Tab-separated table of C-alpha atoms in Angstrom:
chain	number	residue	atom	x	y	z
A	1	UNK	CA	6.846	31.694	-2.990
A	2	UNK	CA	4.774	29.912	-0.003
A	3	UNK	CA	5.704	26.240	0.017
A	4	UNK	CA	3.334	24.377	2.052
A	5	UNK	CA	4.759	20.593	3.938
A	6	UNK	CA	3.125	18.046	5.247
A	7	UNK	CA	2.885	16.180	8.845
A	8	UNK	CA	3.080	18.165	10.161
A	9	UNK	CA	1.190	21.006	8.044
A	10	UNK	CA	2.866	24.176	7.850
A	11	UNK	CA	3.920	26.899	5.517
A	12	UNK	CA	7.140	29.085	4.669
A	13	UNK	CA	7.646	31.992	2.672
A	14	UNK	CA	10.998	31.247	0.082
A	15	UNK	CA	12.973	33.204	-2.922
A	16	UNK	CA	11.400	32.179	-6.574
A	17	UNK	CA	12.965	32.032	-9.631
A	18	UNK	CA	14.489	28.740	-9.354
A	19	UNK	CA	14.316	25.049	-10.251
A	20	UNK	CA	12.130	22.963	-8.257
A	21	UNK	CA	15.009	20.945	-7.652
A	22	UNK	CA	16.791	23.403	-6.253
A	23	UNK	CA	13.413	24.057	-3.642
A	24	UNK	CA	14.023	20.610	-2.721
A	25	UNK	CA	17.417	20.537	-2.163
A	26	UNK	CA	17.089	23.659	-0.138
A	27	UNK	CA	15.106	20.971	2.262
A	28	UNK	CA	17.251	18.490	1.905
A	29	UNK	CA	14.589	16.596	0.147
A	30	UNK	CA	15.053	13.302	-2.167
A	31	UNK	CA	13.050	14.151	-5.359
A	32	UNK	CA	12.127	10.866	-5.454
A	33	UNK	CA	10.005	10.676	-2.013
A	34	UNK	CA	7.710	13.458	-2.872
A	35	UNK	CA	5.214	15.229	-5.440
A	36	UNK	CA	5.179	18.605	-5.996
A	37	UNK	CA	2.089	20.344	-6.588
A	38	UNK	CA	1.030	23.643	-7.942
A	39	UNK	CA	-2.466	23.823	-8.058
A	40	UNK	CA	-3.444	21.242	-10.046
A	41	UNK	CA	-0.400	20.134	-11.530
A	42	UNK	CA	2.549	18.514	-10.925
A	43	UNK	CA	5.748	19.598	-11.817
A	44	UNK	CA	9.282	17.704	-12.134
A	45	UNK	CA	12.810	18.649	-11.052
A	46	UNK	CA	13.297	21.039	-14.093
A	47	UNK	CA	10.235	23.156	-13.653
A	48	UNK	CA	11.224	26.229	-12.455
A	49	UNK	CA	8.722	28.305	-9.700
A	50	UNK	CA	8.280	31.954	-9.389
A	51	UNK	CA	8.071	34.072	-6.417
A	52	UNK	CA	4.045	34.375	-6.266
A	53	UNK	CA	3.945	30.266	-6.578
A	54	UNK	CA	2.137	28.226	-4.040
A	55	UNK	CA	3.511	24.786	-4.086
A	56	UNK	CA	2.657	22.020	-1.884
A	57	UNK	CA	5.254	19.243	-1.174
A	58	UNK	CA	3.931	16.079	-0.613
A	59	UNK	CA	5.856	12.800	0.829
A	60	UNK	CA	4.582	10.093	-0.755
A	61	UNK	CA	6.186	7.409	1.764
A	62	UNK	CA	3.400	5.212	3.721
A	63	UNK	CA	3.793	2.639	6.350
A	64	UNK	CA	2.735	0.390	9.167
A	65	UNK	CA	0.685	-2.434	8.448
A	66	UNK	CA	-0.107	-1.643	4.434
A	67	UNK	CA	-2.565	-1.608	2.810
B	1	UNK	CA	11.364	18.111	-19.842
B	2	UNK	CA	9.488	16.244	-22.317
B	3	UNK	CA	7.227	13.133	-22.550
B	4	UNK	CA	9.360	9.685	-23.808
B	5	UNK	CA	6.370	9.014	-25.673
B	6	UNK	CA	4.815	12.342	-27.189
B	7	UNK	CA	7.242	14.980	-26.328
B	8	UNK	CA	4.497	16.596	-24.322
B	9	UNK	CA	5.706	18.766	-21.341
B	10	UNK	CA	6.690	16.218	-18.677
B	11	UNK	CA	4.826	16.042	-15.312
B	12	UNK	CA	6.592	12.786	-13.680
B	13	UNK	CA	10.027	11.744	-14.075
B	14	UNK	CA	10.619	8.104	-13.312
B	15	UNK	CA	14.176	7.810	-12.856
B	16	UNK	CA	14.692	4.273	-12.717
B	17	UNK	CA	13.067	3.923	-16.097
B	18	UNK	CA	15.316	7.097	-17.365
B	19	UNK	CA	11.776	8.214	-18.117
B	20	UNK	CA	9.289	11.250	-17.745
B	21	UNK	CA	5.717	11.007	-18.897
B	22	UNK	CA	2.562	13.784	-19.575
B	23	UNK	CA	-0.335	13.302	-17.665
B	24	UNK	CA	-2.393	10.878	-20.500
B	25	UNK	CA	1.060	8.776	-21.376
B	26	UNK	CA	1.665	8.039	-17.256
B	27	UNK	CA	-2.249	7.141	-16.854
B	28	UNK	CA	-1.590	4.331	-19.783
B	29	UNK	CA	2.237	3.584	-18.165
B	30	UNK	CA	0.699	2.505	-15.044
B	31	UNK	CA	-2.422	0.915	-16.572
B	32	UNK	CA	0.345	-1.252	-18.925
B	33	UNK	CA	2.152	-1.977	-15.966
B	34	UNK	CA	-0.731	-2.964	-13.983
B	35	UNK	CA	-2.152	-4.794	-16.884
B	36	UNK	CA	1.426	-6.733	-17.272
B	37	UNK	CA	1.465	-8.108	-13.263
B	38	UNK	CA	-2.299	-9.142	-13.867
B	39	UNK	CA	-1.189	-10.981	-16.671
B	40	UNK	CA	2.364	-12.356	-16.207
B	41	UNK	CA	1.105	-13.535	-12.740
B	42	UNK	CA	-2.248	-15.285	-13.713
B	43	UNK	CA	-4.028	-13.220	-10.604
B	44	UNK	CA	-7.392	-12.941	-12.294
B	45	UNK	CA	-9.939	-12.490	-15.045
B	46	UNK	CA	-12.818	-10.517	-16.395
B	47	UNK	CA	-15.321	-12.755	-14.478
B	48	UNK	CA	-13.583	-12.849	-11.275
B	49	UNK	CA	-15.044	-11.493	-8.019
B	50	UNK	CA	-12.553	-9.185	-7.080
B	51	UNK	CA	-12.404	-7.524	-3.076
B	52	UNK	CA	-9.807	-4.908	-2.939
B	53	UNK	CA	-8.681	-4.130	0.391
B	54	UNK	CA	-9.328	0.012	0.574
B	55	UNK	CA	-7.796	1.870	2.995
B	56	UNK	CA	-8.497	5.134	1.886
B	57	UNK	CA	-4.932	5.850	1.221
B	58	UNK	CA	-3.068	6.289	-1.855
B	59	UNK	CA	-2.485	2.777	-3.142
B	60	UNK	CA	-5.629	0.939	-2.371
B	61	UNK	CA	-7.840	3.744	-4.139
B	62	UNK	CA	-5.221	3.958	-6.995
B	63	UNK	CA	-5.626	0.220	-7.158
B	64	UNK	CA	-9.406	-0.020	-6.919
B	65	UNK	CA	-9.651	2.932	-9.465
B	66	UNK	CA	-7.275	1.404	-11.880
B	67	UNK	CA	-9.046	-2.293	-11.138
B	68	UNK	CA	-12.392	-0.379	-12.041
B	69	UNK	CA	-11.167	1.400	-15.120
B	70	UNK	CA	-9.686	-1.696	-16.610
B	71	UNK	CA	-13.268	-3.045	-16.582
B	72	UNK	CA	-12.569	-5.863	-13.610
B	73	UNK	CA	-15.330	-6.740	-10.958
B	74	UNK	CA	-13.798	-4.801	-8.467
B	75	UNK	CA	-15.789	-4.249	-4.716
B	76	UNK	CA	-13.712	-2.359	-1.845
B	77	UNK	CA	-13.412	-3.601	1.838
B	78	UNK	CA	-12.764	-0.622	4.694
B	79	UNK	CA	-11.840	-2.015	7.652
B	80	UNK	CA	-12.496	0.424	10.794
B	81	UNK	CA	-9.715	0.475	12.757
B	82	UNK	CA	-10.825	2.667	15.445
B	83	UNK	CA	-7.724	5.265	15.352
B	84	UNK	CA	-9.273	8.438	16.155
B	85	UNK	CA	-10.011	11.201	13.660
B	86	UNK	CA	-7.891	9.165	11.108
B	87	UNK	CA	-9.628	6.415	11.096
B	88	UNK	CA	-12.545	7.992	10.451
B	89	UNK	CA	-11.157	10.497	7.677
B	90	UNK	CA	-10.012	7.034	6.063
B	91	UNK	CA	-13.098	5.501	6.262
B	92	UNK	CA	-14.797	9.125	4.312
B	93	UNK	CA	-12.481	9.259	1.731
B	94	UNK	CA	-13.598	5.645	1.205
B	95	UNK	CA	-17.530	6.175	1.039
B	96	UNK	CA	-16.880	9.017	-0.932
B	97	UNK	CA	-14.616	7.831	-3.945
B	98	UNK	CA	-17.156	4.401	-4.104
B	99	UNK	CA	-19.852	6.929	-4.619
B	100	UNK	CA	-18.615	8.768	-7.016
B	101	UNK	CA	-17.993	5.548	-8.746
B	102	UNK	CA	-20.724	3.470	-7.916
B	103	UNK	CA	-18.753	1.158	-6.204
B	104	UNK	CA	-19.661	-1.689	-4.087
B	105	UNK	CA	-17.860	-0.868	-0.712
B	106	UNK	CA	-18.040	-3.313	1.999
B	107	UNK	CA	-17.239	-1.897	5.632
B	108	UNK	CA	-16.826	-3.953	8.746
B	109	UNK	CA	-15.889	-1.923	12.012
B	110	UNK	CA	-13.442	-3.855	14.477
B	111	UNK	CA	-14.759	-2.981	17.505
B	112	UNK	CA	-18.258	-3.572	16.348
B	113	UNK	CA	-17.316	-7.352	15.383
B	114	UNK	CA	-14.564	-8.256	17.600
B	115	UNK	CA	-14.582	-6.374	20.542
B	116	UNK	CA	-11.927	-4.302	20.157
B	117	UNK	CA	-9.767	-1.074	18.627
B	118	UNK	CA	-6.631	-0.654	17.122
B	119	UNK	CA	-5.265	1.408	20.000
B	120	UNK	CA	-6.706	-0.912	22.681
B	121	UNK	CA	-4.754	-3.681	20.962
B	122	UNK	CA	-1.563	-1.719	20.993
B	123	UNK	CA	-1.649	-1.501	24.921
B	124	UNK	CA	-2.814	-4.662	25.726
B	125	UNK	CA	-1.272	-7.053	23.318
B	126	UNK	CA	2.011	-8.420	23.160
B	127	UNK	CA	2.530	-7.848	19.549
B	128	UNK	CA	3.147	-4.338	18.101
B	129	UNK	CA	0.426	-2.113	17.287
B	130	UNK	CA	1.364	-2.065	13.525
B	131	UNK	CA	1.377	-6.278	13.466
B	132	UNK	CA	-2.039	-6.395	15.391
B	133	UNK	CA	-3.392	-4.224	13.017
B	134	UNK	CA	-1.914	-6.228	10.062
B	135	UNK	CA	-3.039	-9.399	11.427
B	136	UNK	CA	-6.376	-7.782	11.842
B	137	UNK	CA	-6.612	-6.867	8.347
B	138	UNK	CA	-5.475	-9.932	7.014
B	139	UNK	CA	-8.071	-12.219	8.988
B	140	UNK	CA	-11.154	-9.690	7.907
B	141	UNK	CA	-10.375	-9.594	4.347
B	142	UNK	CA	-9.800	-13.243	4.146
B	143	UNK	CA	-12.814	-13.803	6.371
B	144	UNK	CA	-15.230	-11.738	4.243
B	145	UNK	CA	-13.928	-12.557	0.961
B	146	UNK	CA	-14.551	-16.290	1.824
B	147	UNK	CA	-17.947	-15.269	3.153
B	148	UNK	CA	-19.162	-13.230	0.147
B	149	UNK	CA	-17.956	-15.927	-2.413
B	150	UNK	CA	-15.323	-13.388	-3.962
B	151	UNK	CA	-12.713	-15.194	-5.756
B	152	UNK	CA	-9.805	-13.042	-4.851
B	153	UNK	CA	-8.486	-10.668	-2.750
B	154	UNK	CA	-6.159	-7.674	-3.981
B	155	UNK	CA	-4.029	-5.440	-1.841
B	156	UNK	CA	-2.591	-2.272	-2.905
B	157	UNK	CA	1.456	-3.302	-2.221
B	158	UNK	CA	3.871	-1.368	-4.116
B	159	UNK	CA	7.581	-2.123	-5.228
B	160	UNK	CA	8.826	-0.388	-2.135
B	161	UNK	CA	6.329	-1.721	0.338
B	162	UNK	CA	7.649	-5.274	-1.443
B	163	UNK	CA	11.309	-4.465	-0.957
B	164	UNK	CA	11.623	-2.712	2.391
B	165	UNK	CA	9.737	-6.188	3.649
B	166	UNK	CA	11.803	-8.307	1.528
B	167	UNK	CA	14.748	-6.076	3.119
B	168	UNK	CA	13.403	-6.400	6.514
B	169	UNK	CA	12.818	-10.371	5.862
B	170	UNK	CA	16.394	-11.008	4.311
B	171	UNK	CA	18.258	-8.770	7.315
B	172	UNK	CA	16.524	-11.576	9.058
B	173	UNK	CA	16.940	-14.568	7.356
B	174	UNK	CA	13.263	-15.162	8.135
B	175	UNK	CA	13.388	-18.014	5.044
B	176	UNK	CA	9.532	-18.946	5.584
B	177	UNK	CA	7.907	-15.138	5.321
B	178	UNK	CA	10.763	-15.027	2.428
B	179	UNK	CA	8.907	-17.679	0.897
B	180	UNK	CA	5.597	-16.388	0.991
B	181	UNK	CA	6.271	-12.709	-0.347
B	182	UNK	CA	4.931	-13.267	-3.629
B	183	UNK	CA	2.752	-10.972	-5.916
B	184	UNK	CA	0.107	-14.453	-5.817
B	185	UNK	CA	-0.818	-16.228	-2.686
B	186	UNK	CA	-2.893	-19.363	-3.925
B	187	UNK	CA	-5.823	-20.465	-2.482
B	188	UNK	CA	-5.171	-22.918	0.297
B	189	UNK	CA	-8.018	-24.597	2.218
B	190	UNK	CA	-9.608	-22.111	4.066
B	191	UNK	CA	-7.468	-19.360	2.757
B	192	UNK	CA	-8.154	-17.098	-0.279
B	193	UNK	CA	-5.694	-16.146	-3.219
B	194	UNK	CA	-4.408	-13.093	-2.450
B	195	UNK	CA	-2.825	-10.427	-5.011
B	196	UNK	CA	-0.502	-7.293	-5.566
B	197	UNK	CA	-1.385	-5.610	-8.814
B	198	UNK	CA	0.708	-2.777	-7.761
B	199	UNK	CA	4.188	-4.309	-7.388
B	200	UNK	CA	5.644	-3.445	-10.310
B	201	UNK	CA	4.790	0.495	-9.559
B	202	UNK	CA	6.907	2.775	-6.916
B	203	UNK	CA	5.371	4.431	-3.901
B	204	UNK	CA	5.773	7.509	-6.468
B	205	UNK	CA	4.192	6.108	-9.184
B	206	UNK	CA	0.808	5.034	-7.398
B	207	UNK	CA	0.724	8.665	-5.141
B	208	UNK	CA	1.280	10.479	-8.949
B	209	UNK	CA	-1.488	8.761	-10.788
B	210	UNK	CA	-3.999	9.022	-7.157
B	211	UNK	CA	-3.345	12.782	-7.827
B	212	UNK	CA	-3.548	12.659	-11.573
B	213	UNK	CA	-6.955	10.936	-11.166
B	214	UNK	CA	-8.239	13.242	-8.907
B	215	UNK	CA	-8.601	10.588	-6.114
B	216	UNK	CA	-9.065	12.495	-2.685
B	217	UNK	CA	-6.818	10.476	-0.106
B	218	UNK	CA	-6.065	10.124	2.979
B	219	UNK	CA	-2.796	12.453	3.537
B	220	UNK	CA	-1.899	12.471	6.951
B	221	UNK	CA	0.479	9.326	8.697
B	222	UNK	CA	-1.581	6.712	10.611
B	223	UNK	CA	-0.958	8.261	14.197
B	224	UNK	CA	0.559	5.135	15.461
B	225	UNK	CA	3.015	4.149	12.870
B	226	UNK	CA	5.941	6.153	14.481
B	227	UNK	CA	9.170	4.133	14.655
B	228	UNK	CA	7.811	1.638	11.925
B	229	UNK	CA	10.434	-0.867	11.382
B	230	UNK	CA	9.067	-0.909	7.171
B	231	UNK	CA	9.581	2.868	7.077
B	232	UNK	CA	12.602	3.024	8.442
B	233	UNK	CA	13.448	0.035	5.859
B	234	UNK	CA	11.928	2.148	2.893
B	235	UNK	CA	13.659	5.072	4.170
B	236	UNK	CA	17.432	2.880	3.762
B	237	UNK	CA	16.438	1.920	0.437
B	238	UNK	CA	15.383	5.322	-0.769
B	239	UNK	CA	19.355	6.247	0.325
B	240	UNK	CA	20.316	3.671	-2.098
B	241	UNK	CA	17.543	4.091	-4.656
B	242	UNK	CA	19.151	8.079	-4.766
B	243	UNK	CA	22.538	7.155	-5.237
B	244	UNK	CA	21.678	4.146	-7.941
B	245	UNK	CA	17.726	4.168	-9.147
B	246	UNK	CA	16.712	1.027	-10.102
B	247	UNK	CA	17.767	-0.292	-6.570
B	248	UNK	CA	14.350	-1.398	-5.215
B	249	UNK	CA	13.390	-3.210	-8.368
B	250	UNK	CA	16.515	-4.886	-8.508
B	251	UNK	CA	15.959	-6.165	-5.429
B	252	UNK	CA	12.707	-7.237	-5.476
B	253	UNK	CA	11.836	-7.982	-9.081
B	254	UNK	CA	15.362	-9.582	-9.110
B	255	UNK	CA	14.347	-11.701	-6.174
B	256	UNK	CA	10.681	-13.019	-7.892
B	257	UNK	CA	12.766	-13.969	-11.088
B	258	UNK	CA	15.766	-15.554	-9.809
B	259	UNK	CA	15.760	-16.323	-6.012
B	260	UNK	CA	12.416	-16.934	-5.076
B	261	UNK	CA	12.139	-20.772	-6.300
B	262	UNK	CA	15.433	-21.475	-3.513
B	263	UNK	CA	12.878	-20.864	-0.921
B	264	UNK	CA	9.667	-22.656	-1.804
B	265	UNK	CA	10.204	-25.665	0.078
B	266	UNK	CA	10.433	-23.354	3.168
B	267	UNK	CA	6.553	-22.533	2.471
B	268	UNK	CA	5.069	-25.744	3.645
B	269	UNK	CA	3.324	-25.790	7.237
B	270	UNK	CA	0.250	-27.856	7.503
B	271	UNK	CA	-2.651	-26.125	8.190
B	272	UNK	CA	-6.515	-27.164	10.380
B	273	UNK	CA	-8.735	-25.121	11.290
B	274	UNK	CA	-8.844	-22.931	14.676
B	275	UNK	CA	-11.273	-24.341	17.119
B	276	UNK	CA	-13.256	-20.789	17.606
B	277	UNK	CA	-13.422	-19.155	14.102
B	278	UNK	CA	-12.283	-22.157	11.598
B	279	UNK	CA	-9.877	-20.217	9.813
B	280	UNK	CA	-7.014	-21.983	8.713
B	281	UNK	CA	-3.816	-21.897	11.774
B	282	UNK	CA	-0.975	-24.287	12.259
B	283	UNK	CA	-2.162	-24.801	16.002
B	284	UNK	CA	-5.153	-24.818	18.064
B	285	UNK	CA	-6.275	-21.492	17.496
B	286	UNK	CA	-5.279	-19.102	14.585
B	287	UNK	CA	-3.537	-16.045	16.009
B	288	UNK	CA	-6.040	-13.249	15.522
B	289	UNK	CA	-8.384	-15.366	18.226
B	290	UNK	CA	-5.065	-15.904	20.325
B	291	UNK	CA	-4.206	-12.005	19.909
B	292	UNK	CA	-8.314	-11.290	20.534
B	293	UNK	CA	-8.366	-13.065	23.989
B	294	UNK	CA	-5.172	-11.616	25.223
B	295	UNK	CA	-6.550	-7.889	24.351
B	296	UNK	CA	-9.955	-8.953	25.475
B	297	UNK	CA	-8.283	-10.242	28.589
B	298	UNK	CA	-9.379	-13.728	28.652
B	299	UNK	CA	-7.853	-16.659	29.686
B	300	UNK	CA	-7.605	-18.659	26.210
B	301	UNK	CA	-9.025	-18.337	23.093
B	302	UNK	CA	-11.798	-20.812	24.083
B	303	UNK	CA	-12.820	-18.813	26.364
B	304	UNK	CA	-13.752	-16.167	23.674
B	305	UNK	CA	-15.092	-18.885	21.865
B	306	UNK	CA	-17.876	-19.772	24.793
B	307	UNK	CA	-18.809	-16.166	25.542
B	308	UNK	CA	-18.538	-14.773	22.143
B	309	UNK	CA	-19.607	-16.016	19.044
B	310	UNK	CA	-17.350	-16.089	16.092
């Protein structure tokens, strides 16, 4: 599975087969600060990904001097 | 997972709400939601000129899309910042989702009207790049909306933008910006009302529906933001918002219901208009023309006012 991240952009190669919670964990990611994006779609905690996925993971967090 | 409302496969979970929603039932969750702040909060109606202030991020297009879609007179107003290949990006993604809509976009570059960049004032001023650039924003969009006879100005604050400040404000005790965090600013003389349709909505909530809609945003961190005070205040509530969800709006809604009438009579500074631009100040001169001639390097805001007109 290729997960891409964000700021900075980059991509690693992970094990499928598992809960995107798990994916997230494995990054020590809060499911609640991010979407997570397979092509069009998002998916939740519970959706599991397979080894030829491409997922994106994408903070959602802004700041400074909003909007 | 399924849909609360249809049993659909699920595509967000909202966890304070113990909720997950399909794609249709979280368009019409945040449209109720939206439609419920509008409402409860008396910000505006069908007839009223709206300006939403469009950054080309998430929240501001989610806002104007969600403005437009709910049939409201909605016009966007980029402000040019002058930050690089971000600042231009923004400023793209901006022209490009009010043409797809046939939108009215306003755009007003800051160097082209003022004299001066966002980076230039980070060097030169004494204030921090992020609250030049706020204070910026803040005296364009009021300054234009007055200008163009709009009635109202919206921003595109969510829950956590509203409780990491609120956070930031409390640690603080600073009772008077307390005072004024509201989801309605009224109109003061010389000052516009000023909205937040989005406060009922998490950072989540507005960056799902922006991708649910299809709205092309800009993704990448404003290259000057690093070691934000705000995000390093949403970053403390999202520890607490993991541990107990429900936290931020707690805080925040909890505050607008039950705490923020204790600090009203904190919000009550007499205002007159600054001697170079007019807009409403409690001195002299308001402190966008005080932060101009510093950056600018003259001597006073008067100064600007002689060799540059308003």
């Amino acid at each position: 599975m290729r997960v891409k991240l964000r700021n900075p952009d980059r991509e690693v190669e992970l094990a499928g087969g598992r809960k995107v919670r798990d994916v997230l964990l494995e990054f020590g990611i809060d499911p609640d600060t991010v979407l997570v994006i397979r092509g069009r779609e998002l998916l939740t905690r519970e959706e599991r990904v397979g080894d030829d996925d491409r997922i994106e993971i994408r903070a959602v967090i802004s700041g400074g001097s909003s909007p | 997972m399924r849909c609360r409302r249809c049993r659909a496969p699920a595509v967000v979970e909202i966890r304070r709400h113990n909720a997950a929603f399909c794609t249709d039932c979280f368009v019409q969750h945040v449209r109720e939601q939206v439609k419920r702040a509008i409402a409860t909060h008396d910000m505006f109606g069908p007839e009223d000129r709206v300006l939403v202030a469009v950054s080309g991020g998430k929240d501001s297009l989610a806002l104007w899309d969600l403005l437009l879609g709910l049939g409201y007179r909605a016009s966007g107003l980029h402000l040019g910042l002058g930050i690089g290949g971000y600042s231009s990006h923004s400023g793209k993604l901006a022209r490009a989702f009010a043409d797809e809509r046939e939108a009215d976009l306003i755009e007003v570059d800051l160097a082209g009207e003022h004299g001066f960049d966002i980076p230039t004032a980070g060097r030169r001023s004494s204030r921090s790049t992020c609250s030049v650039c706020g204070l910026s924003k803040r005296y364009v969009f009021n300054r234009v909306a007055l200008e163009r006879g709009f009635d109202v100005v919206a921003t595109g604050h969510n829950l956590d933008d509203e409780a990491a400040t609120l956070l930031g404000n409390t640690l603080r005790w600073q009772t008077e910006y307390i005072a004024r965090q509201f989801p309605v600013l009224t109109a003061e003389e010389g000052l516009m009302k000023k909205v937040k349709p989005l406060f009922r909505l998490s950072e989540l909530e507005t960056a799902a529906y922006a991708f649910l809609r299809g709205i092309d945003y800009v993704l990448e961190e404003c290259p000057l933001v690093a070691g934000n005070t705000q995000i390093r205040y949403k970053e403390a509530m999202n520890r607490l918002e993991a541990t107990s969800p429900g936290t931020k709006a707690q805080f925040f809604l909890g505050y607008l219901e039950r705490a923020a009438p204790l600090f009203e009579a904190q919000d009550r500074a007499e205002l007159s208009p600054c001697e170079r631009c007019g807009q409403p100040t409690t001195g002299r001169f308001c402190a966008f023309c005080r932060a101009r001639a510093q950056i600018l390097g003259w001597a006073s805001p008067a100064e600007v006012c002689e060799a540059v007109s308003p």
